[in-house]
Steps between C-alpha positions, in 0.01 A plus 500: 500500500352232720631148450387173651720269707528269197622787285744608771640148527532480123668840477753401765568174319557670166713773657722242670547313173578822314759601758660155511527466123542874429205512264435842355149467362178330604484305177421131509448211268230264618365161417126457537435192713130516423569428135659155505457443127762762411706736709511856375766746607431869524671802648309756702548765763445380854128513575429412863134426450569284197768309691271442796188407305677238288715203593803511276864404498694820449849478356737786576750579227769764561622494141840359593395137495213305352347424837645670803225400740137410521237582756182304563204712604174332590180649632353200682818309577740568783794577271512867407865528419749232400814543296735273316831622358623320192 
């Protein structure tokens, strides 16, 4: 499997977050920033290409708390990984 530098950076970011917060699955809830009229939450398996192609706010939920952390992933911006513990 050949991955780009962007994918590698994203993988490292997600791995670090998983290790830090002891997350067991690559399951995320996300809010679609492109749809400002109404935010929809969905759960899906981690899809690298989908993450990279779209600019979303991804919220990590480990099941123990409502929001354990969030990570901001943007394609064009400089911020690929940012977390906030609640």
